[in-house]
CSV table of C-alpha atoms and ligand atoms in Angstrom, one decimal:
chain,number,residue,atom,x,y,z
A,29,MET,CA,-21.9,21.7,-8.3
A,30,THR,CA,-23.0,17.8,-8.0
A,31,LYS,CA,-19.7,15.7,-6.5
A,32,ILE,CA,-19.0,13.1,-8.5
A,33,THR,CA,-17.7,9.7,-8.2
A,34,ALA,CA,-16.6,7.0,-11.0
A,35,LYS,CA,-14.4,3.9,-11.4
A,36,ALA,CA,-12.6,2.9,-13.6
A,37,HIS,CA,-10.3,-0.5,-14.0
A,38,SER,CA,-6.5,-0.2,-15.0
A,39,ASN,CA,-5.4,-2.2,-18.3
A,40,ILE,CA,-2.5,-4.4,-19.5
A,41,ALA,CA,-1.5,-3.8,-23.6
A,42,LEU,CA,-1.7,-6.8,-25.4
A,43,VAL,CA,-0.3,-5.1,-28.6
A,44,LYS,CA,1.7,-2.0,-27.4
A,45,TYR,CA,2.4,1.8,-27.3
A,46,TRP,CA,5.5,3.5,-27.1
A,47,GLY,CA,5.7,6.3,-28.5
A,48,LYS,CA,4.4,9.1,-29.7
A,49,LYS,CA,4.0,11.2,-33.5
A,50,ASP,CA,2.3,14.0,-31.0
A,51,ASP,CA,3.7,14.7,-27.3
A,52,GLY,CA,1.4,17.7,-26.7
A,53,LEU,CA,-2.0,15.8,-27.7
A,54,ARG,CA,-1.0,12.7,-26.4
A,55,LEU,CA,-1.3,10.5,-30.4
A,56,PRO,CA,0.6,7.1,-29.7
A,57,ALA,CA,2.5,6.1,-33.2
A,58,ASN,CA,1.2,3.4,-33.5
A,59,SER,CA,-2.0,1.9,-32.4
A,60,SER,CA,-2.6,-0.8,-28.8
A,61,VAL,CA,-4.9,-2.9,-27.7
A,62,ALA,CA,-5.5,-3.7,-23.5
A,63,ILE,CA,-8.1,-5.7,-21.4
A,64,ALA,CA,-9.1,-3.9,-18.8
A,65,LEU,CA,-8.6,-5.6,-15.5
A,66,ASP,CA,-11.5,-6.6,-13.2
A,67,GLU,CA,-9.2,-6.8,-10.2
A,68,ALA,CA,-7.6,-3.5,-10.4
A,69,TYR,CA,-9.5,-0.2,-10.6
A,70,THR,CA,-9.5,3.4,-9.4
A,71,LEU,CA,-12.1,5.1,-7.5
A,72,THR,CA,-12.3,8.8,-7.7
A,73,THR,CA,-14.4,11.3,-6.7
A,74,VAL,CA,-14.4,15.5,-7.5
A,75,ASP,CA,-16.4,18.0,-6.3
A,76,PHE,CA,-16.1,22.0,-7.6
A,77,ASP,CA,-17.3,24.9,-5.4
A,78,GLU,CA,-16.7,27.7,-4.8
A,79,SER,CA,-15.4,27.3,-1.7
A,80,TYR,CA,-12.3,25.5,-3.3
A,81,LYS,CA,-9.4,28.3,-3.2
A,82,GLU,CA,-7.2,25.8,-4.9
A,83,ASP,CA,-7.6,22.8,-5.7
A,84,GLU,CA,-7.0,19.9,-3.9
A,85,VAL,CA,-6.2,16.8,-4.7
A,86,GLN,CA,-5.4,13.2,-2.9
A,87,LEU,CA,-4.7,9.9,-3.5
A,88,LEU,CA,-6.0,7.8,-0.7
A,89,GLY,CA,-3.4,5.5,1.5
A,90,GLN,CA,-0.5,6.0,-0.8
A,91,GLY,CA,-0.4,9.8,-1.4
A,92,PHE,CA,0.3,11.8,-4.6
A,93,GLU,CA,4.5,12.7,-5.4
A,94,ASP,CA,4.9,16.5,-6.6
A,95,ASP,CA,4.9,15.7,-10.7
A,96,GLU,CA,1.3,13.9,-10.1
A,97,VAL,CA,-0.4,15.8,-8.1
A,98,GLU,CA,0.7,19.3,-11.2
A,99,LYS,CA,-0.7,16.6,-14.0
A,100,VAL,CA,-4.1,15.8,-12.2
A,101,LYS,CA,-4.3,19.5,-12.1
A,102,LYS,CA,-3.6,20.5,-15.3
A,103,HIS,CA,-6.3,17.7,-16.3
A,104,LEU,CA,-8.9,19.5,-14.6
A,105,ASP,CA,-8.0,22.9,-16.6
A,106,SER,CA,-8.7,20.8,-19.6
A,107,VAL,CA,-11.9,19.7,-17.7
A,108,ARG,CA,-13.1,23.5,-16.9
A,109,LYS,CA,-12.1,24.7,-20.7
A,110,LEU,CA,-14.6,21.9,-22.1
A,111,ALA,CA,-16.8,23.7,-19.3
A,112,SER,CA,-16.1,27.0,-19.4
A,113,ILE,CA,-16.0,27.7,-15.6
A,114,GLN,CA,-13.0,28.8,-13.3
A,115,THR,CA,-14.4,26.7,-10.5
A,116,LYS,CA,-11.6,25.2,-7.9
A,117,ALA,CA,-12.4,21.4,-7.2
A,118,LYS,CA,-11.1,19.1,-5.1
A,119,VAL,CA,-10.3,15.4,-6.3
A,120,VAL,CA,-10.6,12.2,-3.5
A,121,SER,CA,-9.2,9.0,-5.6
A,122,GLN,CA,-7.7,5.4,-4.3
A,123,ASN,CA,-6.2,2.5,-5.6
A,124,ASN,CA,-7.7,-0.3,-5.0
A,125,PHE,CA,-3.5,-2.0,-5.5
A,126,PRO,CA,-1.1,-1.3,-3.6
A,127,LYS,CA,1.6,1.6,-5.4
A,128,SER,CA,4.1,-1.7,-4.5
A,129,ALA,CA,2.2,-4.0,-6.2
A,130,GLY,CA,3.8,-2.1,-9.7
A,131,MET,CA,0.6,-1.9,-11.5
A,132,ALA,CA,0.8,1.6,-13.0
A,133,SER,CA,-2.6,3.5,-11.8
A,134,SER,CA,-1.9,6.3,-14.4
A,135,ALA,CA,-4.6,4.2,-16.7
A,136,SER,CA,-7.3,3.5,-14.3
A,137,GLY,CA,-6.2,7.0,-12.5
A,138,PHE,CA,-6.7,9.1,-15.5
A,139,ALA,CA,-9.6,7.4,-16.6
A,140,ALA,CA,-11.5,7.9,-13.6
A,141,LEU,CA,-10.5,11.2,-13.3
A,142,SER,CA,-11.7,12.5,-16.9
A,143,MET,CA,-15.2,10.6,-16.0
A,144,ALA,CA,-15.7,12.2,-12.4
A,145,ALA,CA,-14.6,15.4,-13.5
A,146,ALA,CA,-16.6,16.4,-16.6
A,147,ASN,CA,-19.2,14.4,-14.7
A,148,ALA,CA,-18.7,16.4,-12.0
A,149,ALA,CA,-18.6,20.0,-13.9
A,150,GLY,CA,-21.2,19.4,-15.5
A,151,LEU,CA,-20.6,17.7,-19.1
A,152,GLN,CA,-22.5,15.1,-20.8
A,153,LEU,CA,-19.6,13.3,-23.1
A,154,SER,CA,-19.9,10.2,-25.8
A,155,GLU,CA,-17.8,7.4,-24.7
A,156,ARG,CA,-15.6,8.9,-27.2
A,157,GLU,CA,-14.9,11.8,-26.6
A,158,MET,CA,-14.7,10.4,-22.8
A,159,SER,CA,-11.9,8.4,-24.2
A,160,VAL,CA,-10.7,11.2,-25.9
A,161,LEU,CA,-10.6,13.4,-23.0
A,162,ALA,CA,-8.5,10.3,-20.6
A,163,ARG,CA,-6.1,10.4,-23.3
A,164,ASN,CA,-5.2,13.5,-22.7
A,165,GLY,CA,-4.5,13.0,-19.2
A,166,SER,CA,-2.2,9.2,-19.8
A,167,GLY,CA,-2.6,7.4,-23.1
A,168,SER,CA,-3.2,4.2,-21.7
A,169,ALA,CA,-6.2,6.1,-19.9
A,170,SER,CA,-7.8,6.1,-23.6
A,171,ARG,CA,-8.5,2.5,-23.1
A,172,SER,CA,-9.5,2.3,-19.5
A,173,ILE,CA,-12.8,4.5,-20.5
A,174,PRO,CA,-14.1,1.4,-22.8
A,175,GLY,CA,-13.0,-1.4,-21.3
A,176,GLY,CA,-13.1,-5.0,-21.9
A,177,VAL,CA,-10.9,-5.9,-25.0
A,178,SER,CA,-10.1,-2.2,-27.2
A,179,VAL,CA,-8.6,-0.5,-29.6
A,180,TRP,CA,-6.7,2.8,-28.9
A,181,HIS,CA,-6.3,4.4,-32.7
A,182,THR,CA,-3.6,5.9,-33.7
A,183,ALA,CA,-4.6,8.9,-35.7
A,184,ASP,CA,-3.5,13.0,-36.8
A,185,ASP,CA,-5.8,14.8,-34.9
A,186,ASP,CA,-6.5,15.2,-31.3
A,187,LEU,CA,-11.1,13.9,-31.8
A,188,SER,CA,-9.7,11.0,-34.1
A,189,SER,CA,-7.6,9.4,-31.3
A,190,TYR,CA,-10.3,7.4,-29.1
A,191,ALA,CA,-10.3,3.4,-28.3
A,192,GLU,CA,-13.0,1.6,-28.4
A,193,GLN,CA,-14.2,-2.7,-27.6
A,194,ILE,CA,-14.0,-4.9,-30.0
A,195,PRO,CA,-15.3,-8.2,-29.0
A,196,TYR,CA,-14.1,-11.5,-28.6
A,197,PRO,CA,-15.1,-15.3,-28.4
A,198,PRO,CA,-16.6,-15.3,-25.1
A,199,GLU,CA,-15.3,-19.1,-25.0
A,200,TRP,CA,-11.9,-18.4,-24.1
A,201,ASP,CA,-12.8,-17.9,-20.8
A,202,ILE,CA,-10.1,-14.7,-20.7
A,203,LYS,CA,-8.0,-14.6,-17.3
A,204,VAL,CA,-4.8,-12.8,-16.3
A,205,LEU,CA,-2.4,-13.9,-13.7
A,206,LEU,CA,-0.4,-10.4,-13.0
A,207,VAL,CA,3.0,-11.9,-11.5
A,208,MET,CA,4.5,-9.0,-9.5
A,209,ALA,CA,8.6,-10.2,-8.8
A,210,GLU,CA,9.9,-8.7,-5.7
A,211,ASP,CA,12.8,-6.9,-7.5
A,212,THR,CA,11.4,-3.8,-8.7
A,213,SER,CA,15.4,-2.2,-8.0
A,214,ALA,CA,14.5,-0.5,-11.6
A,215,LYS,CA,15.6,3.0,-12.1
A,216,LYS,CA,12.5,5.2,-11.7
A,217,VAL,CA,12.2,6.7,-14.8
A,218,SER,CA,8.6,7.7,-15.6
A,219,THR,CA,6.5,6.0,-18.6
A,220,THR,CA,5.9,9.2,-19.9
A,221,GLU,CA,10.1,9.9,-19.7
A,222,ALA,CA,11.4,6.7,-21.0
A,223,MET,CA,8.9,6.6,-24.2
A,224,ALA,CA,10.2,9.5,-25.4
A,225,MET,CA,13.4,8.6,-26.5
A,226,ALA,CA,11.4,5.6,-28.4
A,227,ALA,CA,12.6,7.4,-31.3
A,228,THR,CA,16.1,6.1,-30.7
A,229,SER,CA,16.2,3.1,-31.1
A,230,PRO,CA,17.5,2.5,-34.5
A,231,TYR,CA,14.7,-0.6,-34.9
A,232,TYR,CA,12.0,2.1,-33.5
A,233,GLN,CA,10.3,2.9,-37.5
A,234,GLY,CA,10.0,-0.9,-38.2
A,235,ALA,CA,8.5,-1.5,-34.9
A,236,VAL,CA,6.3,1.0,-35.2
A,237,LEU,CA,4.7,-0.9,-39.0
A,238,GLU,CA,5.4,-4.6,-36.0
A,239,ALA,CA,2.0,-3.1,-34.3
A,240,GLU,CA,0.5,-2.6,-37.2
A,241,LYS,CA,0.7,-5.8,-38.3
A,242,ASN,CA,0.5,-7.1,-35.1
A,243,ILE,CA,-3.2,-5.2,-34.3
A,244,LEU,CA,-4.3,-7.3,-37.8
A,245,SER,CA,-3.1,-10.6,-37.4
A,246,LEU,CA,-4.6,-10.2,-32.8
A,247,ARG,CA,-8.0,-9.2,-34.3
A,248,GLU,CA,-8.2,-12.3,-37.1
A,249,ALA,CA,-7.5,-14.8,-34.3
A,250,MET,CA,-9.9,-12.9,-32.1
A,251,VAL,CA,-12.8,-13.2,-35.0
A,252,SER,CA,-11.7,-16.9,-35.8
A,253,GLY,CA,-11.2,-18.4,-32.3
A,254,ASP,CA,-7.6,-19.1,-33.0
A,255,TRP,CA,-6.2,-18.9,-29.2
A,256,LYS,CA,-2.6,-20.0,-30.5
A,257,ALA,CA,-2.5,-17.2,-33.2
A,258,PHE,CA,-3.8,-14.8,-30.6
A,259,GLY,CA,-1.0,-15.9,-27.8
A,260,LYS,CA,1.9,-16.0,-30.8
A,261,VAL,CA,1.0,-12.3,-31.2
A,262,ILE,CA,0.8,-10.6,-27.8
A,263,GLU,CA,4.4,-12.3,-27.0
A,264,ASP,CA,5.6,-11.8,-30.5
A,265,GLU,CA,3.9,-7.8,-29.0
A,266,CYS,CA,6.0,-8.5,-25.4
A,267,TYR,CA,9.1,-8.7,-27.4
A,268,ARG,CA,8.7,-6.3,-29.5
A,269,LEU,CA,8.3,-3.8,-26.9
A,270,HIS,CA,11.8,-4.5,-25.4
A,271,SER,CA,13.7,-5.0,-27.7
A,272,VAL,CA,13.1,-1.1,-28.5
A,273,CYS,CA,13.1,-0.2,-24.7
A,274,MET,CA,16.2,-2.0,-24.6
A,275,THR,CA,17.9,-0.3,-27.8
A,276,GLN,CA,17.4,3.1,-26.9
A,277,THR,CA,19.1,5.9,-26.0
A,278,PRO,CA,19.7,5.2,-22.6
A,279,ASN,CA,18.9,1.3,-22.9
A,280,ILE,CA,16.4,0.5,-20.2
A,281,LEU,CA,16.0,-3.1,-18.8
A,282,TYR,CA,12.8,-3.7,-17.7
A,283,TRP,CA,13.5,-7.3,-17.1
A,284,ARG,CA,14.7,-9.0,-13.9
A,285,GLY,CA,15.7,-13.0,-13.6
A,286,VAL,CA,12.4,-13.9,-12.3
A,287,THR,CA,11.0,-12.3,-15.6
A,288,ILE,CA,12.4,-14.7,-17.4
A,289,GLU,CA,12.1,-16.9,-14.8
A,290,VAL,CA,8.3,-16.9,-15.3
A,291,PHE,CA,8.8,-17.1,-19.3
A,292,GLN,CA,10.7,-20.2,-19.2
A,293,ALA,CA,8.2,-21.6,-17.3
A,294,MET,CA,5.2,-21.1,-20.1
A,295,TYR,CA,7.1,-22.4,-22.6
A,296,ARG,CA,7.6,-25.8,-20.0
A,297,LEU,CA,3.8,-25.2,-19.4
A,298,ARG,CA,3.3,-25.0,-23.4
A,299,ASP,CA,4.9,-28.4,-23.8
A,300,GLN,CA,3.0,-30.1,-21.5
A,301,GLY,CA,-0.7,-29.1,-23.2
A,302,VAL,CA,-1.4,-26.2,-21.9
A,303,GLU,CA,-1.5,-23.3,-24.1
A,304,ALA,CA,0.1,-19.4,-21.4
A,305,PHE,CA,0.7,-17.2,-22.8
A,306,PHE,CA,3.2,-14.1,-21.2
A,307,THR,CA,3.4,-10.7,-21.8
A,308,VAL,CA,5.6,-7.4,-19.5
A,309,ASP,CA,4.8,-3.9,-19.3
A,310,ALA,CA,7.1,-1.0,-18.9
A,311,GLY,CA,8.8,-2.5,-15.5
A,312,PRO,CA,9.9,-6.4,-14.3
A,313,HIS,CA,6.0,-7.6,-13.3
A,314,VAL,CA,5.1,-10.3,-15.8
A,315,HIS,CA,1.4,-10.6,-16.8
A,316,ILE,CA,0.0,-14.1,-18.2
A,317,VAL,CA,-2.9,-14.4,-20.2
A,318,CYS,CA,-4.3,-17.8,-20.0
A,319,GLN,CA,-8.0,-19.8,-20.2
A,320,GLY,CA,-10.2,-20.1,-16.8
A,321,LYS,CA,-10.0,-23.7,-17.6
A,322,ASP,CA,-5.9,-23.5,-17.3
A,323,ILE,CA,-5.5,-20.9,-14.2
A,324,GLU,CA,-4.7,-24.2,-11.3
A,325,ALA,CA,-1.8,-25.3,-13.8
A,326,VAL,CA,-0.7,-22.0,-14.3
A,327,LYS,CA,-0.6,-20.9,-10.8
A,328,GLN,CA,0.5,-24.3,-10.1
A,329,SER,CA,3.9,-23.7,-12.2
A,330,LEU,CA,4.0,-20.8,-11.1
A,331,LYS,CA,5.3,-22.6,-7.9
A,332,SER,CA,8.4,-23.1,-8.5
A,333,VAL,CA,9.5,-19.9,-9.7
A,334,GLY,CA,11.8,-17.6,-7.2
A,335,GLY,CA,11.4,-14.4,-6.8
A,336,ILE,CA,8.0,-13.6,-7.2
A,337,LYS,CA,5.9,-11.4,-4.1
A,338,THR,CA,2.4,-11.6,-5.2
A,339,VAL,CA,-0.1,-13.3,-8.1
A,340,ILE,CA,-3.2,-11.1,-8.3
A,341,GLU,CA,-6.0,-12.8,-10.8
A,342,CYS,CA,-8.1,-10.9,-12.8
A,343,GLY,CA,-10.7,-11.1,-15.5
A,344,ILE,CA,-11.5,-8.7,-17.9
A,345,GLY,CA,-13.0,-5.5,-15.7
A,346,GLU,CA,-16.4,-3.7,-17.4
A,347,GLY,CA,-16.0,-0.1,-19.1
A,348,ALA,CA,-15.5,2.9,-16.9
A,349,LYS,CA,-18.2,4.1,-14.9
A,350,LEU,CA,-20.6,7.1,-12.2
A,351,VAL,CA,-21.2,5.0,-8.7
A,352,SER,CA,-22.8,6.4,-5.5
A,353,ASP,CA,-20.8,5.6,-3.2
A,354,HIS,CA,-18.7,9.1,-2.3
A,355,LEU,CA,-14.5,9.1,-1.1
A,356,PHE,CA,-15.5,12.5,0.8
B,402,2P0,C1,1.0,0.1,-23.2
B,402,2P0,N1,2.2,1.6,-21.5
B,402,2P0,O1,0.3,0.0,-24.3
B,402,2P0,C2,2.4,0.6,-22.9
B,402,2P0,C3,3.0,-1.3,-22.8
B,402,2P0,C4,3.9,0.3,-21.2
B,402,2P0,C5,4.5,-0.3,-22.5
B,402,2P0,O2,0.8,2.6,-22.0
B,402,2P0,O3,3.2,9.4,-21.9
B,402,2P0,O4,1.4,6.0,-18.6
B,402,2P0,O5,0.9,9.1,-19.7
B,402,2P0,O6,0.9,8.4,-22.2
B,402,2P0,O7,-0.1,6.0,-20.4
B,402,2P0,C6,2.2,3.7,-20.1
B,402,2P0,O8,2.0,4.7,-20.9
B,402,2P0,O9,2.1,6.8,-21.0
B,402,2P0,C7,2.2,2.3,-21.3
B,402,2P0,P1,1.6,9.0,-21.5
B,402,2P0,P2,1.6,5.8,-20.3
B,402,2P0,O10,0.4,-0.1,-21.9
């Protein structure tokens, strides 16, 4: 069969996914919204061939953990089932961002794997079907298929829970600064495991309802071009996610001192009239959402904050696509 390579961008959530209504199908408790990042992506080459006796899986430069290899093989099984084939595959993958950067790679990883494997197996899937396939590998990967700014719909059945792009005002010139903390001492619990305990938070049910309201507010702000309202939702969502994390059992505190120092720097910046907003996913790193015209002011404000390892500047990334340069 043909060797195929796909490229998919990572994404950060503006309205967060934290909790599933169906663990097996990875159906999220609430819908979520994310921005794809142009400077953070995964390339994956897949080749199904009778010469492979077993699936061979490799992550260049970083290496996969054993459980990650198992997840990839399970995903290949899903693709084989869809394509009605039994052929084993070789998979080689590469992230353009270091593991130590603290960026989640499962979103871009499973999106690139889904697109490369499905095409290599001869399947012709629509964008929606591809997003469903990626979701089955890792929830956040569903949003890396359409790229751009996307909404991932919650639903009660497999085929109805997918992500699609939503429009935003292009004049905003949205930028995301990935502010990576030096301190990554958090206990290494996978997001899947951590998320499985979300419902133990006494605030969980209310938080899920709040997420749906926040999606409506975010979309309204994008339609009316209200940047401040957009930013308010982003920060409310950061606090909503972490309120659940901090109050679930066992408690999870992802923030470090530097995380809060960056929040304070953004509050000070806003007092000076620069409208930049923060959000945090499952780690200590802060993502700052701002407009292109303000990027220098934001970078300047971070200079006084200690404990920052690196800052990566991103624009909005495109959807997953096939590319012609193979990794093997
Ligand atoms: C998000 N996160 O919306 C949220 C915010 C982390 C914090 O999606 O179990 O690695 O593979 O479906 O996709 C991380 O979740 O979880 C995540 P699984 P995934 O981006």
